Coordinates of N, CA and C in Angstrom, one line a residue:
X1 N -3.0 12.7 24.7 CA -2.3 11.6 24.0 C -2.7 11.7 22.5
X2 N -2.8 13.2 22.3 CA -3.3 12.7 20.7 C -4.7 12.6 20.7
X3 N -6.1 12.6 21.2 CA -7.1 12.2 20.6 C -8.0 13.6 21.3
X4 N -8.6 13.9 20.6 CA -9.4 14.8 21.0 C -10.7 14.1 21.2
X5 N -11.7 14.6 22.4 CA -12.8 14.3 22.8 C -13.9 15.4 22.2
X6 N -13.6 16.1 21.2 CA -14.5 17.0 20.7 C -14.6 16.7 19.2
X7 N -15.7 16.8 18.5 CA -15.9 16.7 17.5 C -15.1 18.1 16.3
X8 N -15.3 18.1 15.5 CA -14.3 18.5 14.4 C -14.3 18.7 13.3
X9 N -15.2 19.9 12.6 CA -15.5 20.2 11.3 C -13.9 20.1 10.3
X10 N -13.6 19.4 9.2 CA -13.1 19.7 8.3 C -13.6 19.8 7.0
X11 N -13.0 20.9 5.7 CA -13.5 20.8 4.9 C -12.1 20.4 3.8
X12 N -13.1 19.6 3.0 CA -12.0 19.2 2.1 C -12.2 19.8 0.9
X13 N -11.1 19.5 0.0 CA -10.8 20.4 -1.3 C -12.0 19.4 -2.1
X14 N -12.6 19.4 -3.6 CA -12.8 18.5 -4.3 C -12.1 18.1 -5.0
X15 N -11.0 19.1 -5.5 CA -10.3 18.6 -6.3 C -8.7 19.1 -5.8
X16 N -7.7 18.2 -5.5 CA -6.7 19.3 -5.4 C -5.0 18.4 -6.0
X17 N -5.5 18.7 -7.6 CA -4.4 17.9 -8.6 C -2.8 18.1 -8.5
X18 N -2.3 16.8 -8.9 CA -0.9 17.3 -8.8 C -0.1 16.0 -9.5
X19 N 0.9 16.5 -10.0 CA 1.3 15.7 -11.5 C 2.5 15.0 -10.4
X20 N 2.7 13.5 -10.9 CA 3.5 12.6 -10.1 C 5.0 13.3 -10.9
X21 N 6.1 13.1 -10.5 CA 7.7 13.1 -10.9 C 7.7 12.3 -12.0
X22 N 8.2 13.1 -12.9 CA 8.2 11.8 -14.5 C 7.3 11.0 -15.2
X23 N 6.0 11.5 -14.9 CA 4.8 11.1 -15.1 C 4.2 11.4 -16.3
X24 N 4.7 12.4 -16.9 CA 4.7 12.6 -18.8 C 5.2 12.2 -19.3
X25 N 3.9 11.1 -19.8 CA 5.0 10.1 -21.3 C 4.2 10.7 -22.4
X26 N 5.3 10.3 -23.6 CA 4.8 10.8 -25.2 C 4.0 10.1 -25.2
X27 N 3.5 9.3 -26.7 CA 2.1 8.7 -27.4 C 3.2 7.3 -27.1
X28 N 3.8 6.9 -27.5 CA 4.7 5.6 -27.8 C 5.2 5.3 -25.5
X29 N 4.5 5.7 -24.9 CA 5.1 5.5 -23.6 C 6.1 5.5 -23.4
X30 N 7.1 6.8 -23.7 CA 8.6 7.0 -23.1 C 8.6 8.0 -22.6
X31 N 9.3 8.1 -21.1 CA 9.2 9.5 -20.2 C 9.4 10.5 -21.1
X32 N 8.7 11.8 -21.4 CA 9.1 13.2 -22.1 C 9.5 13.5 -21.3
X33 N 10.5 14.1 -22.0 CA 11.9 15.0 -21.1 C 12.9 15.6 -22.2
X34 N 13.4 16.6 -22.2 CA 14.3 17.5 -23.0 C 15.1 16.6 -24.2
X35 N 15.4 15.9 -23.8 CA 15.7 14.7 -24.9 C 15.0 13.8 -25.5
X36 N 14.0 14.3 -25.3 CA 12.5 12.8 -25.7 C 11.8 13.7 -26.0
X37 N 10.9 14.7 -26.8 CA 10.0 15.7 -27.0 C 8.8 14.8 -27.7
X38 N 7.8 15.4 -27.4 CA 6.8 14.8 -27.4 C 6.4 15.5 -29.1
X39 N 6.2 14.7 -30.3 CA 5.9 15.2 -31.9 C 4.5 16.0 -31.3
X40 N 4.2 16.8 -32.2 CA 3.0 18.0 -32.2 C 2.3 17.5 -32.8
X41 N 1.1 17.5 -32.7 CA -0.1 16.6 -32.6 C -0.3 15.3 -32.1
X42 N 0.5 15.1 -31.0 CA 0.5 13.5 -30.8 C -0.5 14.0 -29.3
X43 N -0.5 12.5 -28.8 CA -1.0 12.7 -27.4 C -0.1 12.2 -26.3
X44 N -0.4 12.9 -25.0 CA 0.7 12.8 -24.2 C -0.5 12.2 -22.9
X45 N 0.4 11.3 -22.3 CA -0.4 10.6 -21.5 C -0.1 11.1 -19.6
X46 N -0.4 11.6 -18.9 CA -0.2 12.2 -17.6 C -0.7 11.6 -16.3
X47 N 0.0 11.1 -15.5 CA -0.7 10.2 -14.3 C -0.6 11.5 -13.3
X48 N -1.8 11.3 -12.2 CA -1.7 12.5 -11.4 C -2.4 11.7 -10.2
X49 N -2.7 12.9 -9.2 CA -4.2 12.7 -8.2 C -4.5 13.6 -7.5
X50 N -5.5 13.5 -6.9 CA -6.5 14.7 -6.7 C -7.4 15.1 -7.7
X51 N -7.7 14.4 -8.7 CA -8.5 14.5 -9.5 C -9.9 13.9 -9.7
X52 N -10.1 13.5 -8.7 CA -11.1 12.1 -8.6 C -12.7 12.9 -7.8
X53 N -13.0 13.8 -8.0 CA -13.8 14.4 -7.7 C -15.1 14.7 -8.9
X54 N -16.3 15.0 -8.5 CA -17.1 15.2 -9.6 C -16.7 16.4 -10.5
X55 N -17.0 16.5 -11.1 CA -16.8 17.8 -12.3 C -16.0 17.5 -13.7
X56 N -15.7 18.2 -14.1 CA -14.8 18.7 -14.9 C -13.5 18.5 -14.9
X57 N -12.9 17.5 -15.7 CA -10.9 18.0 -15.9 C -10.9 18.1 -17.3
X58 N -9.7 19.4 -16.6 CA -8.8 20.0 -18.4 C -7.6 19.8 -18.0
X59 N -7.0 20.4 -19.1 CA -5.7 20.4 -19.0 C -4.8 22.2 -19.4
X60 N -3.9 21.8 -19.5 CA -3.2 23.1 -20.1 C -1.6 22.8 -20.9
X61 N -1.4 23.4 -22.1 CA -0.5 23.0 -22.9 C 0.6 24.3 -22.9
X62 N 1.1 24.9 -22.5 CA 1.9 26.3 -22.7 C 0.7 27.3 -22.3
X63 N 0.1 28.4 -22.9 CA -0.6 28.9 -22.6 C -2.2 28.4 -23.2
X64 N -2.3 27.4 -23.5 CA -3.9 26.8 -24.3 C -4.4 26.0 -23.3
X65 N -5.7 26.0 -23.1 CA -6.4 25.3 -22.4 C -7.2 24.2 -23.3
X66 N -7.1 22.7 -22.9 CA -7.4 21.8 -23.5 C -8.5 21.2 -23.0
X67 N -9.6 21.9 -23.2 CA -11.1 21.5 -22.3 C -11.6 20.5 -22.6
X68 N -11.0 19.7 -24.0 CA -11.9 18.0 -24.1 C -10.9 17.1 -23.9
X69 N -10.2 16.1 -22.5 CA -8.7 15.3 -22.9 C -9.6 14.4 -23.5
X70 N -8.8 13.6 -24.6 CA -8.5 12.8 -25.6 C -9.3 11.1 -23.8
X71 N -8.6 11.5 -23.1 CA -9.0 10.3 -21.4 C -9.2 11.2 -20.2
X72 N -9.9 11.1 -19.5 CA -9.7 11.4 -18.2 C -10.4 10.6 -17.7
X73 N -9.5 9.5 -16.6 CA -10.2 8.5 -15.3 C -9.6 8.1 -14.4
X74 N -9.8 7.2 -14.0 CA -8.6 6.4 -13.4 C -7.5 5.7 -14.3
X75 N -6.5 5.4 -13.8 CA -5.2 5.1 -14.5 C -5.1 3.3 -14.5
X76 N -5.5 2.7 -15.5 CA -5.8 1.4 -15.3 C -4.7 0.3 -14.7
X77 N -4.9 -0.6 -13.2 CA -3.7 -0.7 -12.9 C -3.0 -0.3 -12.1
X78 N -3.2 1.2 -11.6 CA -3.0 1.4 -10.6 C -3.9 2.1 -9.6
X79 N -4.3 1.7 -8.7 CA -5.4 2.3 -7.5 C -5.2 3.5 -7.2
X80 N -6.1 4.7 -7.3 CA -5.9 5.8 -6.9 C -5.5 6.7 -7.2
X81 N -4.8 6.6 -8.6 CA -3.9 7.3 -9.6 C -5.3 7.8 -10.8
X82 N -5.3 9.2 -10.8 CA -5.9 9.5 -12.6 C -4.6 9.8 -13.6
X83 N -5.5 9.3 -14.9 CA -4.5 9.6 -16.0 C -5.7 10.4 -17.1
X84 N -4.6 11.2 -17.5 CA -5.4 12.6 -18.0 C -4.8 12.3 -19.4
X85 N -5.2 11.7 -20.7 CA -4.6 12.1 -22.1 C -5.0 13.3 -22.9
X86 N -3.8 13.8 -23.0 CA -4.0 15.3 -24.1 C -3.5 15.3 -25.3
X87 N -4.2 15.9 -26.4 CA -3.4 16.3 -27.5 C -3.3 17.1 -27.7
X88 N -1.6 17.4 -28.0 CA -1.0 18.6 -28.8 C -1.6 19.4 -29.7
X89 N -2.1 20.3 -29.3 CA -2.4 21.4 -30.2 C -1.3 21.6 -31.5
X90 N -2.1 21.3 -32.8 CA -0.9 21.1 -34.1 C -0.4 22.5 -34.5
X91 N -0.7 23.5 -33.8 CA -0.2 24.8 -34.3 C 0.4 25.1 -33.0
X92 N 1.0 24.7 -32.3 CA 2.2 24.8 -31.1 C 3.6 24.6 -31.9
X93 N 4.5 25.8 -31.7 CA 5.8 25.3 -31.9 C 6.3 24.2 -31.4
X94 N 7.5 23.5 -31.5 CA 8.6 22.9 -30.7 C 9.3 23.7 -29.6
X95 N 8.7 23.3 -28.5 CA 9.6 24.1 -27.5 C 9.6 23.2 -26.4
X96 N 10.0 23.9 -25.2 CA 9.7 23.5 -24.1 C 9.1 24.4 -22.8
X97 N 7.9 23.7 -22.5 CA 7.1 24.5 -21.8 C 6.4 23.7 -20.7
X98 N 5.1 23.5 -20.3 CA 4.8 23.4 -19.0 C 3.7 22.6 -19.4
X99 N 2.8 21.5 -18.7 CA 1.8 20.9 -19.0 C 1.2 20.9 -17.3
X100 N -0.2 21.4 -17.0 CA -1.1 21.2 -15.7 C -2.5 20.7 -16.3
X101 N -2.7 19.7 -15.1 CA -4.3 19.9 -15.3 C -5.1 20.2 -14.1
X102 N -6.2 20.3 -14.4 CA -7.1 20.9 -13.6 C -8.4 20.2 -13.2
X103 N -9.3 20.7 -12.6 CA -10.8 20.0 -12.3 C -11.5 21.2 -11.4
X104 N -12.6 21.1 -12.1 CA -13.2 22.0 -11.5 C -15.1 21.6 -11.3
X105 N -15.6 21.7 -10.0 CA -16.7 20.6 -9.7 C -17.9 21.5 -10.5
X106 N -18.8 20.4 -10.5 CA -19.7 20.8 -11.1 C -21.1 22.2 -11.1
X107 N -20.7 22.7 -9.5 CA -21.3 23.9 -8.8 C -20.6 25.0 -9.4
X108 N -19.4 24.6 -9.7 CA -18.6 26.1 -10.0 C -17.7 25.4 -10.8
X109 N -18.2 25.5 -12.5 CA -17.8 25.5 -13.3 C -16.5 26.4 -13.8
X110 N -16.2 27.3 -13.7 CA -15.3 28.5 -14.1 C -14.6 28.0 -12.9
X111 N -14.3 28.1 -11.8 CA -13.4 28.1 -10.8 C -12.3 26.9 -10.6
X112 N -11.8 26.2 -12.0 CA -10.8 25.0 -12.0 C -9.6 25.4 -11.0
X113 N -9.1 24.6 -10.3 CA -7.9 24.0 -9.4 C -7.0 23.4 -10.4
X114 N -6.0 23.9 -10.5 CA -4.8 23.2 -11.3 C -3.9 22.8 -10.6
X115 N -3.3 22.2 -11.5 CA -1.6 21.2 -10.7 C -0.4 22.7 -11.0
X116 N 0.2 22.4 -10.4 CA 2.0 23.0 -10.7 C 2.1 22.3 -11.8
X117 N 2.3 23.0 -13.0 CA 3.1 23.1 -14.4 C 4.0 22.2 -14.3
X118 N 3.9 20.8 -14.8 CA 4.9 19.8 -15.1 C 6.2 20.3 -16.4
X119 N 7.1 19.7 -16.3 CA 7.8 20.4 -17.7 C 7.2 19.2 -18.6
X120 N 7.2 19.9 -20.3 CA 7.1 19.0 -21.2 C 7.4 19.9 -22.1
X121 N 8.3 19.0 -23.3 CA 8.9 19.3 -24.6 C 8.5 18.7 -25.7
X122 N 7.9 19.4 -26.9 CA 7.3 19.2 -27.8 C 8.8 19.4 -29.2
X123 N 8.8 18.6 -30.1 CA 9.6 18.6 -30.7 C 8.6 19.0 -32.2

């Protein structure tokens, strides 16, 4: 019926991030998206989860890794939700590229877990 009478090792991830749908806003709180580019050097604000583990979160901007965000906690307001703030690296073109973050625990520093590449556009 569904219940097992045996006990049952699982192991869980510590960290295992992933960026909500439309969850990149610019600095001014408006969804980024191909018509909304986020100005270069601003900060961009990212709700996620799986992040809530001990260690370490970065982020990633195109190909730059952003190892100090500007926030990383919980997302005030909503239960269970992290929000990760980044700033634009000011020598990034205007394009459109990819924004992930990551976490990586405190045992194994080098070994970060990232999200799937959200899109985001920098104007």
């Amino acid at each position: 019926d569904g219940v097992s009478s045996l006990p049952m090792m699982v192991n869980v991830a510590q960290f295992a991030p992933a960026i909500f749908a439309g969850a990149v806003l610019n600095q001014d709180w408006t969804v980024n998206d191909v018509n909304n580019g986020a100005p270069i050097g601003s900060i961009i604000q990212i709700f996620a989860t799986g992040l809530s583990g001990k260690g370490t979160i970065t982020g990633r901007i195109a190909d730059r890794v952003i190892a100090a965000p500007y926030y990383a906690g919980p997302a005030p307001g909503f239960p269970g939700v992290q929000q990760i703030d980044l700033q634009i690296p000011s020598d990034l073109p205007a394009m459109s590229t990819g924004v992930s973050v990551c976490g990586a625990s405190a045992d194994t520093p080098n070994t970060a877990v990232c999200s799937v590449a959200s899109p985001l556009t920098l104007k």
